[in-house]
Amino acid sequence: MSWKTNVPLIAILRGITQQEVDEHVSILIASGFDAIEIPLNSPEWEVSIKGMVDKFGSRALIGAGTVLNVANVERLAAMGCKMIVTPNTNPAVIRRSVELGMTVCAGCATATEAFTALDAGAQALKIFPSSAFGPEYVKALKAVLPADVPVFAVGGVTPENLHLYMSAGCIGAGLGGDLYKAGQSPERTRQQAEFFIKAYKEVKQ
């Protein structure tokens, strides 16, 4: 399996509004991000996701997070959404997303959930919440997974600890509150994006 972005860091913009999403996504893409997740518990997510797909869909993998049911999968596909990220392991959501041609990063915490997600067709896994398990747990879980499965650490990943999760076998990470908190300034987003990109590049050197 392969991940479809140049930089395997997923920017999670939980709580972002349609009025500010354009500026923050522009900053993230300019900083080097090419995977953007707008969770469905954000205000007016349909407007934000559709707008970002239309404007940036050729430059980044624009997707949705906290996707919990098949009805939303179908709504997202109709908008041109290309990435589905789930907090849990729901085979029906995964299968329908794959059928509709979307990349799925499925949330899981155990080996059973991980293999259930892979059996349903998920192309990538997110270990969530990673901070509750730690890099050693991720390393142990990765040892039993197929070597070519992209694994992301999500939950509590910072520029300072990113290298620990990547050393444990993660291809990258999903970045939430340490990258973007609802209502923060564009300058804060730029600063944190640069910190994360720098941290990623240092690991890859």
PDB file of C-alpha atoms in Angstrom:
ATOM      1  CA  MET A   1       0.000   0.000   0.000  1.00  0.00           C
ATOM      2  CA  SER A   2       1.080   3.595  -0.457  1.00  0.00           C
ATOM      3  CA  TRP A   3      -0.085   6.891   0.965  1.00  0.00           C
ATOM      4  CA  LYS A   4      -1.196   9.390  -1.655  1.00  0.00           C
ATOM      5  CA  THR A   5       0.522  12.534  -0.392  1.00  0.00           C
ATOM      6  CA  ASN A   6       4.087  13.804  -0.456  1.00  0.00           C
ATOM      7  CA  VAL A   7       4.113  14.618   3.258  1.00  0.00           C
ATOM      8  CA  PRO A   8       2.294  12.073   5.476  1.00  0.00           C
ATOM      9  CA  LEU A   9       1.075  14.625   7.991  1.00  0.00           C
ATOM     10  CA  ILE A  10      -2.696  15.114   8.136  1.00  0.00           C
ATOM     11  CA  ALA A  11      -3.774  18.583   9.283  1.00  0.00           C
ATOM     12  CA  ILE A  12      -6.913  18.197  11.420  1.00  0.00           C
ATOM     13  CA  LEU A  13      -8.943  21.432  11.446  1.00  0.00           C
ATOM     14  CA  ARG A  14     -11.511  20.548  14.082  1.00  0.00           C
ATOM     15  CA  GLY A  15     -13.954  23.360  14.757  1.00  0.00           C
ATOM     16  CA  ILE A  16     -12.887  25.557  11.849  1.00  0.00           C
ATOM     17  CA  THR A  17     -15.563  27.794  10.316  1.00  0.00           C
ATOM     18  CA  GLN A  18     -16.311  28.432   6.673  1.00  0.00           C
ATOM     19  CA  GLN A  19     -15.246  32.067   7.104  1.00  0.00           C
ATOM     20  CA  GLU A  20     -11.694  31.161   8.129  1.00  0.00           C
ATOM     21  CA  VAL A  21     -11.043  27.821   6.466  1.00  0.00           C
ATOM     22  CA  ASP A  22      -9.718  29.252   3.201  1.00  0.00           C
ATOM     23  CA  GLU A  23      -6.947  31.263   4.862  1.00  0.00           C
ATOM     24  CA  HIS A  24      -5.807  28.449   7.152  1.00  0.00           C
ATOM     25  CA  VAL A  25      -5.790  25.814   4.392  1.00  0.00           C
ATOM     26  CA  SER A  26      -3.859  28.194   2.128  1.00  0.00           C
ATOM     27  CA  ILE A  27      -1.244  28.605   4.864  1.00  0.00           C
ATOM     28  CA  LEU A  28      -0.986  24.864   5.481  1.00  0.00           C
ATOM     29  CA  ILE A  29      -0.519  24.057   1.804  1.00  0.00           C
ATOM     30  CA  ALA A  30       2.069  26.830   1.422  1.00  0.00           C
ATOM     31  CA  SER A  31       3.915  25.345   4.432  1.00  0.00           C
ATOM     32  CA  GLY A  32       4.098  21.908   2.797  1.00  0.00           C
ATOM     33  CA  PHE A  33       0.978  20.071   3.962  1.00  0.00           C
ATOM     34  CA  ASP A  34      -0.959  18.202   1.299  1.00  0.00           C
ATOM     35  CA  ALA A  35      -3.500  16.298   3.415  1.00  0.00           C
ATOM     36  CA  ILE A  36      -6.251  18.332   5.084  1.00  0.00           C
ATOM     37  CA  GLU A  37      -8.992  16.891   7.294  1.00  0.00           C
ATOM     38  CA  ILE A  38     -12.090  18.845   8.305  1.00  0.00           C
ATOM     39  CA  PRO A  39     -13.968  16.864  10.977  1.00  0.00           C
ATOM     40  CA  LEU A  40     -17.729  16.576  10.655  1.00  0.00           C
ATOM     41  CA  ASN A  41     -18.265  18.025  14.121  1.00  0.00           C
ATOM     42  CA  SER A  42     -17.072  21.378  12.784  1.00  0.00           C
ATOM     43  CA  PRO A  43     -19.598  24.145  12.012  1.00  0.00           C
ATOM     44  CA  GLU A  44     -21.105  24.038   8.495  1.00  0.00           C
ATOM     45  CA  TRP A  45     -18.658  21.344   7.479  1.00  0.00           C
ATOM     46  CA  GLU A  46     -20.389  20.721   4.165  1.00  0.00           C
ATOM     47  CA  VAL A  47     -19.720  24.280   3.016  1.00  0.00           C
ATOM     48  CA  SER A  48     -16.105  24.183   4.200  1.00  0.00           C
ATOM     49  CA  ILE A  49     -15.256  20.805   2.671  1.00  0.00           C
ATOM     50  CA  LYS A  50     -16.925  21.537  -0.669  1.00  0.00           C
ATOM     51  CA  GLY A  51     -15.169  24.891  -0.872  1.00  0.00           C
ATOM     52  CA  MET A  52     -11.766  23.410  -0.118  1.00  0.00           C
ATOM     53  CA  VAL A  53     -12.257  20.533  -2.556  1.00  0.00           C
ATOM     54  CA  ASP A  54     -13.172  22.999  -5.301  1.00  0.00           C
ATOM     55  CA  LYS A  55     -10.274  25.355  -4.561  1.00  0.00           C
ATOM     56  CA  PHE A  56      -7.458  23.067  -3.455  1.00  0.00           C
ATOM     57  CA  GLY A  57      -8.486  19.568  -4.569  1.00  0.00           C
ATOM     58  CA  SER A  58      -5.827  19.477  -7.286  1.00  0.00           C
ATOM     59  CA  ARG A  59      -3.056  20.399  -4.814  1.00  0.00           C
ATOM     60  CA  ALA A  60      -3.950  18.442  -1.694  1.00  0.00           C
ATOM     61  CA  LEU A  61      -5.896  15.444  -0.443  1.00  0.00           C
ATOM     62  CA  ILE A  62      -8.948  17.191   1.024  1.00  0.00           C
ATOM     63  CA  GLY A  63     -10.995  15.033   3.333  1.00  0.00           C
ATOM     64  CA  ALA A  64     -13.348  14.641   6.237  1.00  0.00           C
ATOM     65  CA  GLY A  65     -12.803  13.363   9.749  1.00  0.00           C
ATOM     66  CA  THR A  66     -15.072  11.920  12.422  1.00  0.00           C
ATOM     67  CA  VAL A  67     -17.043  10.165   9.677  1.00  0.00           C
ATOM     68  CA  LEU A  68     -19.416   7.800  11.475  1.00  0.00           C
ATOM     69  CA  ASN A  69     -22.023   6.620   8.978  1.00  0.00           C
ATOM     70  CA  VAL A  70     -22.519   5.610   5.365  1.00  0.00           C
ATOM     71  CA  ALA A  71     -24.969   8.454   4.665  1.00  0.00           C
ATOM     72  CA  ASN A  72     -22.224  10.992   5.307  1.00  0.00           C
ATOM     73  CA  VAL A  73     -19.782   9.004   3.181  1.00  0.00           C
ATOM     74  CA  GLU A  74     -22.148   9.326   0.251  1.00  0.00           C
ATOM     75  CA  ARG A  75     -22.668  13.048   0.834  1.00  0.00           C
ATOM     76  CA  LEU A  76     -18.913  13.557   0.946  1.00  0.00           C
ATOM     77  CA  ALA A  77     -18.317  11.572  -2.226  1.00  0.00           C
ATOM     78  CA  ALA A  78     -20.854  13.737  -4.036  1.00  0.00           C
ATOM     79  CA  MET A  79     -18.773  16.812  -3.059  1.00  0.00           C
ATOM     80  CA  GLY A  80     -15.597  15.333  -4.494  1.00  0.00           C
ATOM     81  CA  CYS A  81     -14.063  14.568  -1.103  1.00  0.00           C
ATOM     82  CA  LYS A  82     -11.036  12.275  -1.498  1.00  0.00           C
ATOM     83  CA  MET A  83     -10.175  11.199   2.057  1.00  0.00           C
ATOM     84  CA  ILE A  84     -12.255   9.677   4.846  1.00  0.00           C
ATOM     85  CA  VAL A  85     -10.837   9.555   8.374  1.00  0.00           C
ATOM     86  CA  THR A  86     -12.724   7.713  11.097  1.00  0.00           C
ATOM     87  CA  PRO A  87     -12.262   7.711  14.874  1.00  0.00           C
ATOM     88  CA  ASN A  88     -13.432   4.096  15.067  1.00  0.00           C
ATOM     89  CA  THR A  89     -13.456   0.856  13.089  1.00  0.00           C
ATOM     90  CA  ASN A  90     -16.726   0.708  11.146  1.00  0.00           C
ATOM     91  CA  PRO A  91     -16.532  -1.807   8.282  1.00  0.00           C
ATOM     92  CA  ALA A  92     -19.626  -0.432   6.536  1.00  0.00           C
ATOM     93  CA  VAL A  93     -18.177   3.093   6.432  1.00  0.00           C
ATOM     94  CA  ILE A  94     -14.817   1.800   5.232  1.00  0.00           C
ATOM     95  CA  ARG A  95     -16.280  -0.424   2.508  1.00  0.00           C
ATOM     96  CA  ARG A  96     -18.560   2.267   1.103  1.00  0.00           C
ATOM     97  CA  SER A  97     -15.761   4.846   1.095  1.00  0.00           C
ATOM     98  CA  VAL A  98     -13.490   2.481  -0.833  1.00  0.00           C
ATOM     99  CA  GLU A  99     -16.303   1.630  -3.267  1.00  0.00           C
ATOM    100  CA  LEU A 100     -16.664   5.346  -3.965  1.00  0.00           C
ATOM    101  CA  GLY A 101     -12.954   5.721  -4.665  1.00  0.00           C
ATOM    102  CA  MET A 102     -11.866   7.503  -1.498  1.00  0.00           C
ATOM    103  CA  THR A 103      -8.736   6.964   0.575  1.00  0.00           C
ATOM    104  CA  VAL A 104      -9.640   5.691   4.049  1.00  0.00           C
ATOM    105  CA  CYS A 105      -7.562   6.204   7.174  1.00  0.00           C
ATOM    106  CA  ALA A 106      -9.448   4.147   9.745  1.00  0.00           C
ATOM    107  CA  GLY A 107      -9.199   4.701  13.468  1.00  0.00           C
ATOM    108  CA  CYS A 108      -8.215   1.712  15.573  1.00  0.00           C
ATOM    109  CA  ALA A 109      -6.635   0.889  18.909  1.00  0.00           C
ATOM    110  CA  THR A 110      -6.145  -2.882  18.942  1.00  0.00           C
ATOM    111  CA  ALA A 111      -4.890  -5.583  16.605  1.00  0.00           C
ATOM    112  CA  THR A 112      -8.444  -6.872  16.199  1.00  0.00           C
ATOM    113  CA  GLU A 113      -9.704  -3.440  15.130  1.00  0.00           C
ATOM    114  CA  ALA A 114      -6.726  -2.908  12.847  1.00  0.00           C
ATOM    115  CA  PHE A 115      -7.257  -6.158  10.965  1.00  0.00           C
ATOM    116  CA  THR A 116     -11.017  -5.577  10.815  1.00  0.00           C
ATOM    117  CA  ALA A 117     -10.327  -2.211   9.167  1.00  0.00           C
ATOM    118  CA  LEU A 118      -7.869  -3.735   6.697  1.00  0.00           C
ATOM    119  CA  ASP A 119     -10.275  -6.552   5.837  1.00  0.00           C
ATOM    120  CA  ALA A 120     -12.899  -3.899   5.033  1.00  0.00           C
ATOM    121  CA  GLY A 121     -10.478  -2.228   2.626  1.00  0.00           C
ATOM    122  CA  ALA A 122      -8.882   0.609   4.609  1.00  0.00           C
ATOM    123  CA  GLN A 123      -5.708   1.824   2.904  1.00  0.00           C
ATOM    124  CA  ALA A 124      -4.227   3.305   6.083  1.00  0.00           C
ATOM    125  CA  LEU A 125      -4.678   3.082   9.847  1.00  0.00           C
ATOM    126  CA  LYS A 126      -4.637   5.689  12.567  1.00  0.00           C
ATOM    127  CA  ILE A 127      -3.746   4.610  16.076  1.00  0.00           C
ATOM    128  CA  PHE A 128      -6.028   6.683  18.262  1.00  0.00           C
ATOM    129  CA  PRO A 129      -5.521   8.056  20.818  1.00  0.00           C
ATOM    130  CA  SER A 130      -1.788   7.548  20.425  1.00  0.00           C
ATOM    131  CA  SER A 131      -0.868   9.589  23.493  1.00  0.00           C
ATOM    132  CA  ALA A 132      -2.791   7.156  25.702  1.00  0.00           C
ATOM    133  CA  PHE A 133      -0.811   4.192  24.348  1.00  0.00           C
ATOM    134  CA  GLY A 134       2.608   5.679  23.638  1.00  0.00           C
ATOM    135  CA  PRO A 135       5.231   4.814  21.008  1.00  0.00           C
ATOM    136  CA  GLU A 136       6.086   1.422  22.502  1.00  0.00           C
ATOM    137  CA  TYR A 137       2.495   0.235  22.079  1.00  0.00           C
ATOM    138  CA  VAL A 138       2.455   1.513  18.512  1.00  0.00           C
ATOM    139  CA  LYS A 139       5.706  -0.341  17.840  1.00  0.00           C
ATOM    140  CA  ALA A 140       4.291  -3.592  19.225  1.00  0.00           C
ATOM    141  CA  LEU A 141       1.096  -3.267  17.180  1.00  0.00           C
ATOM    142  CA  LYS A 142       3.028  -2.402  14.031  1.00  0.00           C
ATOM    143  CA  ALA A 143       5.033  -5.605  14.440  1.00  0.00           C
ATOM    144  CA  VAL A 144       1.978  -7.757  13.704  1.00  0.00           C
ATOM    145  CA  LEU A 145       0.589  -5.645  10.858  1.00  0.00           C
ATOM    146  CA  PRO A 146       1.538  -6.092   7.203  1.00  0.00           C
ATOM    147  CA  ALA A 147       4.739  -4.137   6.646  1.00  0.00           C
ATOM    148  CA  ASP A 148       3.290  -2.091   3.788  1.00  0.00           C
ATOM    149  CA  VAL A 149       0.301  -0.699   5.713  1.00  0.00           C
ATOM    150  CA  PRO A 150       0.709   3.048   6.370  1.00  0.00           C
ATOM    151  CA  VAL A 151       0.145   3.739  10.075  1.00  0.00           C
ATOM    152  CA  PHE A 152      -0.476   7.210  11.489  1.00  0.00           C
ATOM    153  CA  ALA A 153      -0.216   8.284  15.111  1.00  0.00           C
ATOM    154  CA  VAL A 154      -3.123  10.544  16.074  1.00  0.00           C
ATOM    155  CA  GLY A 155      -3.807  12.207  19.399  1.00  0.00           C
ATOM    156  CA  GLY A 156      -1.204  14.132  21.358  1.00  0.00           C
ATOM    157  CA  VAL A 157       1.444  14.252  18.628  1.00  0.00           C
ATOM    158  CA  THR A 158       3.687  17.323  18.886  1.00  0.00           C
ATOM    159  CA  PRO A 159       6.723  18.564  16.960  1.00  0.00           C
ATOM    160  CA  GLU A 160       8.801  17.370  19.923  1.00  0.00           C
ATOM    161  CA  ASN A 161       7.518  13.763  20.009  1.00  0.00           C
ATOM    162  CA  LEU A 162       6.764  13.141  16.323  1.00  0.00           C
ATOM    163  CA  HIS A 163      10.124  11.407  15.899  1.00  0.00           C
ATOM    164  CA  LEU A 164       9.244   8.868  18.612  1.00  0.00           C
ATOM    165  CA  TYR A 165       6.146   7.686  16.762  1.00  0.00           C
ATOM    166  CA  MET A 166       7.937   7.584  13.439  1.00  0.00           C
ATOM    167  CA  SER A 167      10.756   5.579  15.011  1.00  0.00           C
ATOM    168  CA  ALA A 168       8.080   3.186  16.270  1.00  0.00           C
ATOM    169  CA  GLY A 169       7.000   2.542  12.677  1.00  0.00           C
ATOM    170  CA  CYS A 170       4.452   5.241  11.846  1.00  0.00           C
ATOM    171  CA  ILE A 171       4.655   6.767   8.378  1.00  0.00           C
ATOM    172  CA  GLY A 172       3.471  10.065   9.848  1.00  0.00           C
ATOM    173  CA  ALA A 173       0.744  11.532  12.017  1.00  0.00           C
ATOM    174  CA  GLY A 174      -2.596  13.230  12.178  1.00  0.00           C
ATOM    175  CA  LEU A 175      -2.160  16.588  13.869  1.00  0.00           C
ATOM    176  CA  GLY A 176      -4.961  18.106  15.901  1.00  0.00           C
ATOM    177  CA  GLY A 177      -4.751  20.576  18.770  1.00  0.00           C
ATOM    178  CA  ASP A 178      -0.991  21.038  18.584  1.00  0.00           C
ATOM    179  CA  LEU A 179      -1.394  22.281  15.002  1.00  0.00           C
ATOM    180  CA  TYR A 180      -4.803  23.937  15.065  1.00  0.00           C
ATOM    181  CA  LYS A 181      -7.242  24.890  17.808  1.00  0.00           C
ATOM    182  CA  ALA A 182     -10.596  26.368  16.870  1.00  0.00           C
ATOM    183  CA  GLY A 183     -10.404  30.130  16.612  1.00  0.00           C
ATOM    184  CA  GLN A 184      -6.630  30.451  16.589  1.00  0.00           C
ATOM    185  CA  SER A 185      -4.934  33.079  14.432  1.00  0.00           C
ATOM    186  CA  PRO A 186      -3.611  32.352  10.944  1.00  0.00           C
ATOM    187  CA  GLU A 187      -0.154  33.305  12.215  1.00  0.00           C
ATOM    188  CA  ARG A 188      -0.355  30.607  14.887  1.00  0.00           C
ATOM    189  CA  THR A 189      -1.301  28.069  12.215  1.00  0.00           C
ATOM    190  CA  ARG A 190       1.671  29.154  10.098  1.00  0.00           C
ATOM    191  CA  GLN A 191       4.049  28.880  13.026  1.00  0.00           C
ATOM    192  CA  GLN A 192       2.887  25.425  14.101  1.00  0.00           C
ATOM    193  CA  ALA A 193       2.809  24.149  10.527  1.00  0.00           C
ATOM    194  CA  GLU A 194       6.423  25.177  10.072  1.00  0.00           C
ATOM    195  CA  PHE A 195       7.417  23.473  13.334  1.00  0.00           C
ATOM    196  CA  PHE A 196       5.781  20.206  12.258  1.00  0.00           C
ATOM    197  CA  ILE A 197       7.215  20.248   8.739  1.00  0.00           C
ATOM    198  CA  LYS A 198      10.683  20.928  10.170  1.00  0.00           C
ATOM    199  CA  ALA A 199      10.288  18.064  12.666  1.00  0.00           C
ATOM    200  CA  TYR A 200       9.178  15.682   9.913  1.00  0.00           C
ATOM    201  CA  LYS A 201      12.068  16.620   7.631  1.00  0.00           C
ATOM    202  CA  GLU A 202      14.567  16.133  10.451  1.00  0.00           C
ATOM    203  CA  VAL A 203      13.310  12.570  10.981  1.00  0.00           C
ATOM    204  CA  LYS A 204      13.553  11.817   7.250  1.00  0.00           C
ATOM    205  CA  GLN A 205      17.104  13.135   6.848  1.00  0.00           C
TER     206      GLN A 205
END
